[in-house]
PDB file of C-alpha atoms in Angstrom:
ATOM      1  CA  MET Q   1     -10.465  -6.285  45.404  1.00 70.00           C
ATOM      2  CA  PRO Q   2      -6.781  -6.810  44.472  1.00 73.00           C
ATOM      3  CA  PRO Q   3      -6.134  -8.574  41.191  1.00 79.00           C
ATOM      4  CA  THR Q   4      -5.271 -12.263  41.188  1.00 90.00           C
ATOM      5  CA  VAL Q   5      -1.772 -12.826  39.853  1.00 95.00           C
ATOM      6  CA  ARG Q   6      -0.917 -16.173  38.323  1.00 96.00           C
ATOM      7  CA  SER Q   7       2.485 -17.535  37.334  1.00 97.00           C
ATOM      8  CA  ALA Q   8       3.961 -20.520  35.533  1.00 96.00           C
ATOM      9  CA  PRO Q   9       6.890 -21.507  33.338  1.00 96.00           C
ATOM     10  CA  LEU Q  10       6.188 -21.368  29.610  1.00 95.00           C
ATOM     11  CA  ALA Q  11       6.085 -25.173  29.319  1.00 95.00           C
ATOM     12  CA  GLU Q  12       3.062 -25.256  31.646  1.00 96.00           C
ATOM     13  CA  LEU Q  13       1.054 -22.578  29.845  1.00 95.00           C
ATOM     14  CA  PRO Q  14      -1.723 -23.615  27.476  1.00 96.00           C
ATOM     15  CA  ALA Q  15      -0.872 -22.438  23.952  1.00 96.00           C
ATOM     16  CA  PRO Q  16      -3.747 -19.893  23.801  1.00 96.00           C
ATOM     17  CA  LEU Q  17      -2.569 -18.276  27.049  1.00 95.00           C
ATOM     18  CA  ALA Q  18       1.063 -18.107  25.878  1.00 94.00           C
ATOM     19  CA  HIS Q  19      -0.217 -16.523  22.659  1.00 95.00           C
ATOM     20  CA  ASP Q  20      -2.164 -13.917  24.662  1.00 94.00           C
ATOM     21  CA  LEU Q  21       0.898 -13.040  26.785  1.00 94.00           C
ATOM     22  CA  PHE Q  22       3.117 -12.603  23.720  1.00 92.00           C
ATOM     23  CA  ARG Q  23       0.375 -10.683  21.912  1.00 94.00           C
ATOM     24  CA  LEU Q  24       0.037  -8.224  24.800  1.00 93.00           C
ATOM     25  CA  ARG Q  25       3.799  -7.670  24.852  1.00 94.00           C
ATOM     26  CA  ALA Q  26       3.785  -7.019  21.092  1.00 91.00           C
ATOM     27  CA  ASP Q  27       0.779  -4.696  21.360  1.00 91.00           C
ATOM     28  CA  VAL Q  28       2.484  -2.581  24.034  1.00 92.00           C
ATOM     29  CA  PHE Q  29       6.159  -2.636  23.077  1.00 85.00           C
ATOM     30  CA  VAL Q  30       6.156  -3.088  19.301  1.00 83.00           C
ATOM     31  CA  VAL Q  31       2.923  -1.355  18.264  1.00 86.00           C
ATOM     32  CA  GLU Q  32       2.143   1.229  20.972  1.00 83.00           C
ATOM     33  CA  GLN Q  33       5.738   2.213  21.743  1.00 83.00           C
ATOM     34  CA  ASP Q  34       6.767   1.837  18.090  1.00 78.00           C
ATOM     35  CA  CYS Q  35       9.822  -0.327  18.824  1.00 77.00           C
ATOM     36  CA  ALA Q  36      10.707  -2.959  16.278  1.00 76.00           C
ATOM     37  CA  TYR Q  37      12.756  -5.383  18.384  1.00 76.00           C
ATOM     38  CA  PRO Q  38      13.008  -9.159  18.866  1.00 75.00           C
ATOM     39  CA  ASP Q  39      10.626  -9.703  21.780  1.00 76.00           C
ATOM     40  CA  LEU Q  40      10.965 -13.479  21.435  1.00 82.00           C
ATOM     41  CA  ASP Q  41      14.607 -13.524  22.479  1.00 86.00           C
ATOM     42  CA  GLY Q  42      14.887 -17.126  23.664  1.00 84.00           C
ATOM     43  CA  ARG Q  43      14.743 -16.221  27.366  1.00 90.00           C
ATOM     44  CA  ASP Q  44      11.060 -17.120  27.765  1.00 91.00           C
ATOM     45  CA  VAL Q  45      11.944 -20.817  27.591  1.00 92.00           C
ATOM     46  CA  GLU Q  46      14.991 -20.779  29.893  1.00 92.00           C
ATOM     47  CA  ALA Q  47      14.963 -22.901  33.031  1.00 89.00           C
ATOM     48  CA  GLY Q  48      13.999 -20.643  35.910  1.00 91.00           C
ATOM     49  CA  THR Q  49      11.921 -18.228  33.813  1.00 95.00           C
ATOM     50  CA  LEU Q  50       8.437 -17.614  35.147  1.00 97.00           C
ATOM     51  CA  HIS Q  51       5.626 -15.763  33.407  1.00 97.00           C
ATOM     52  CA  PHE Q  52       3.245 -13.747  35.583  1.00 98.00           C
ATOM     53  CA  TRP Q  53      -0.117 -12.447  34.426  1.00 98.00           C
ATOM     54  CA  VAL Q  54      -3.457 -11.036  35.485  1.00 97.00           C
ATOM     55  CA  GLU Q  55      -6.557 -12.060  33.603  1.00 93.00           C
ATOM     56  CA  GLU Q  56     -10.207 -11.213  33.912  1.00 92.00           C
ATOM     57  CA  ASP Q  57     -13.081 -12.942  32.136  1.00 90.00           C
ATOM     58  CA  GLY Q  58     -10.540 -15.041  30.255  1.00 89.00           C
ATOM     59  CA  GLU Q  59      -8.600 -12.034  28.898  1.00 93.00           C
ATOM     60  CA  VAL Q  60      -4.984 -11.219  29.793  1.00 96.00           C
ATOM     61  CA  LEU Q  61      -4.828  -7.678  31.160  1.00 96.00           C
ATOM     62  CA  ALA Q  62      -1.183  -7.434  32.237  1.00 97.00           C
ATOM     63  CA  CYS Q  63       1.949  -9.576  32.294  1.00 97.00           C
ATOM     64  CA  LEU Q  64       5.652  -9.739  33.090  1.00 97.00           C
ATOM     65  CA  ARG Q  65       8.439 -12.285  33.092  1.00 97.00           C
ATOM     66  CA  ARG Q  66      10.999 -13.140  35.761  1.00 98.00           C
ATOM     67  CA  LEU Q  67      14.363 -14.549  34.723  1.00 95.00           C
ATOM     68  CA  VAL Q  68      17.581 -15.644  36.354  1.00 95.00           C
ATOM     69  CA  ASP Q  69      20.490 -13.664  34.911  1.00 93.00           C
ATOM     70  CA  PRO Q  70      24.007 -15.060  34.594  1.00 90.00           C
ATOM     71  CA  GLY Q  71      25.524 -14.483  38.017  1.00 90.00           C
ATOM     72  CA  GLY Q  72      22.268 -15.332  39.795  1.00 91.00           C
ATOM     73  CA  ALA Q  73      20.397 -12.012  39.982  1.00 95.00           C
ATOM     74  CA  THR Q  74      16.661 -12.156  39.394  1.00 97.00           C
ATOM     75  CA  ARG Q  75      15.638 -10.033  36.392  1.00 97.00           C
ATOM     76  CA  ILE Q  76      12.175  -8.530  36.086  1.00 97.00           C
ATOM     77  CA  GLY Q  77      11.133  -7.489  32.603  1.00 93.00           C
ATOM     78  CA  ARG Q  78       8.596  -7.323  29.805  1.00 91.00           C
ATOM     79  CA  ILE Q  79       6.051  -5.636  32.112  1.00 94.00           C
ATOM     80  CA  ALA Q  80       3.029  -4.796  29.978  1.00 95.00           C
ATOM     81  CA  THR Q  81      -0.504  -3.669  30.799  1.00 96.00           C
ATOM     82  CA  ARG Q  82      -3.287  -3.305  28.261  1.00 96.00           C
ATOM     83  CA  ALA Q  83      -3.883   0.393  27.564  1.00 95.00           C
ATOM     84  CA  ASP Q  84      -7.534   0.245  28.659  1.00 96.00           C
ATOM     85  CA  GLN Q  85      -6.565  -1.373  31.984  1.00 95.00           C
ATOM     86  CA  ARG Q  86      -3.870   1.033  33.206  1.00 95.00           C
ATOM     87  CA  GLY Q  87      -4.337   2.788  36.531  1.00 93.00           C
ATOM     88  CA  ARG Q  88      -5.824  -0.260  38.274  1.00 94.00           C
ATOM     89  CA  GLY Q  89      -2.616  -1.336  40.032  1.00 94.00           C
ATOM     90  CA  LEU Q  90      -2.145  -4.414  37.857  1.00 96.00           C
ATOM     91  CA  ALA Q  91       1.545  -3.798  37.122  1.00 96.00           C
ATOM     92  CA  ALA Q  92       2.231  -3.147  40.806  1.00 96.00           C
ATOM     93  CA  ALA Q  93       0.517  -6.411  41.750  1.00 96.00           C
ATOM     94  CA  LEU Q  94       2.644  -8.240  39.171  1.00 97.00           C
ATOM     95  CA  VAL Q  95       5.911  -6.724  40.425  1.00 97.00           C
ATOM     96  CA  GLU Q  96       5.030  -7.524  44.040  1.00 96.00           C
ATOM     97  CA  ALA Q  97       4.191 -11.121  43.111  1.00 97.00           C
ATOM     98  CA  ALA Q  98       7.361 -11.504  41.037  1.00 97.00           C
ATOM     99  CA  LEU Q  99       9.502 -10.250  43.945  1.00 97.00           C
ATOM    100  CA  GLU Q 100       7.856 -12.538  46.479  1.00 95.00           C
ATOM    101  CA  GLY Q 101      10.332 -15.121  47.687  1.00 89.00           C
ATOM    102  CA  VAL Q 102      13.254 -13.681  45.717  1.00 94.00           C
ATOM    103  CA  GLU Q 103      16.492 -14.162  47.619  1.00 91.00           C
ATOM    104  CA  GLY Q 104      19.399 -11.981  46.615  1.00 92.00           C
ATOM    105  CA  PRO Q 105      19.407  -9.049  44.252  1.00 97.00           C
ATOM    106  CA  ALA Q 106      16.751  -8.248  41.675  1.00 97.00           C
ATOM    107  CA  VAL Q 107      17.488  -6.113  38.619  1.00 97.00           C
ATOM    108  CA  LEU Q 108      15.567  -4.472  35.801  1.00 97.00           C
ATOM    109  CA  ASP Q 109      15.991  -1.876  33.089  1.00 96.00           C
ATOM    110  CA  ALA Q 110      13.373   0.784  33.740  1.00 95.00           C
ATOM    111  CA  GLN Q 111      12.164   3.230  31.158  1.00 93.00           C
ATOM    112  CA  SER Q 112      13.557   6.492  32.556  1.00 95.00           C
ATOM    113  CA  ARG Q 113      10.105   7.960  33.164  1.00 93.00           C
ATOM    114  CA  MET Q 114       9.340   4.974  35.445  1.00 94.00           C
ATOM    115  CA  VAL Q 115      12.360   5.178  37.794  1.00 97.00           C
ATOM    116  CA  GLU Q 116      10.343   6.670  40.672  1.00 97.00           C
ATOM    117  CA  TRP Q 117       7.596   4.089  40.186  1.00 97.00           C
ATOM    118  CA  TYR Q 118      10.083   1.211  40.574  1.00 97.00           C
ATOM    119  CA  ALA Q 119      11.679   2.905  43.596  1.00 97.00           C
ATOM    120  CA  ARG Q 120       8.531   2.122  45.580  1.00 96.00           C
ATOM    121  CA  PHE Q 121       9.490  -1.572  45.336  1.00 97.00           C
ATOM    122  CA  GLY Q 122      13.007  -0.943  46.664  1.00 96.00           C
ATOM    123  CA  PHE Q 123      14.803  -0.545  43.322  1.00 98.00           C
ATOM    124  CA  ALA Q 124      17.487   2.151  42.960  1.00 97.00           C
ATOM    125  CA  PRO Q 125      19.431   3.328  39.894  1.00 97.00           C
ATOM    126  CA  ASP Q 126      22.480   1.157  39.310  1.00 96.00           C
ATOM    127  CA  GLY Q 127      24.259   2.781  36.395  1.00 95.00           C
ATOM    128  CA  PRO Q 128      23.979   5.504  33.800  1.00 97.00           C
ATOM    129  CA  GLU Q 129      20.966   6.069  31.600  1.00 97.00           C
ATOM    130  CA  PHE Q 130      21.122   4.359  28.205  1.00 94.00           C
ATOM    131  CA  VAL Q 131      18.922   4.309  25.125  1.00 93.00           C
ATOM    132  CA  GLU Q 132      17.417   1.019  24.017  1.00 87.00           C
ATOM    133  CA  ASP Q 133      15.170   0.861  20.960  1.00 81.00           C
ATOM    134  CA  GLY Q 134      14.913   4.654  20.988  1.00 84.00           C
ATOM    135  CA  ILE Q 135      13.678   4.836  24.608  1.00 88.00           C
ATOM    136  CA  PRO Q 136      15.822   6.097  27.519  1.00 93.00           C
ATOM    137  CA  HIS Q 137      16.275   3.460  30.250  1.00 95.00           C
ATOM    138  CA  VAL Q 138      18.003   3.299  33.625  1.00 97.00           C
ATOM    139  CA  PRO Q 139      19.443   0.065  35.061  1.00 97.00           C
ATOM    140  CA  MET Q 140      18.005  -0.520  38.548  1.00 97.00           C
ATOM    141  CA  ARG Q 141      18.842  -2.934  41.354  1.00 97.00           C
ATOM    142  CA  ARG Q 142      17.106  -4.093  44.509  1.00 96.00           C
ATOM    143  CA  PRO Q 143      19.537  -5.568  47.047  1.00 91.00           C
TER     144      PRO Q 143
END
């Protein structure tokens, strides 16, 4: 059975759920990937930002956020899946849901090892590799 993906702007999320989304992002990016960076960058509260997540038995298993970049492109980012839930297709379900109904280009900065994974959703490299927080990334675009 495919996972159920939910989405809402931050203002509509109950505080415990918002906490769980931010906690998962910190667990994956800050702790697991050992990157000290400002995850709470102010973009979570922007008009047009949507948070997507999958939960099971009241626990958040995976999440991402969708933003509108200056210039109008849709930006997908902060994709995180709990370590014990990887391999179930949760991130793929989130990306598919986040791309649903998107008109115009979508962009993201993929960790270099994930470029082929994002290609399955129609993303292609759109610039040279760069290092962010010690991890190689590739800008990608979906027309």
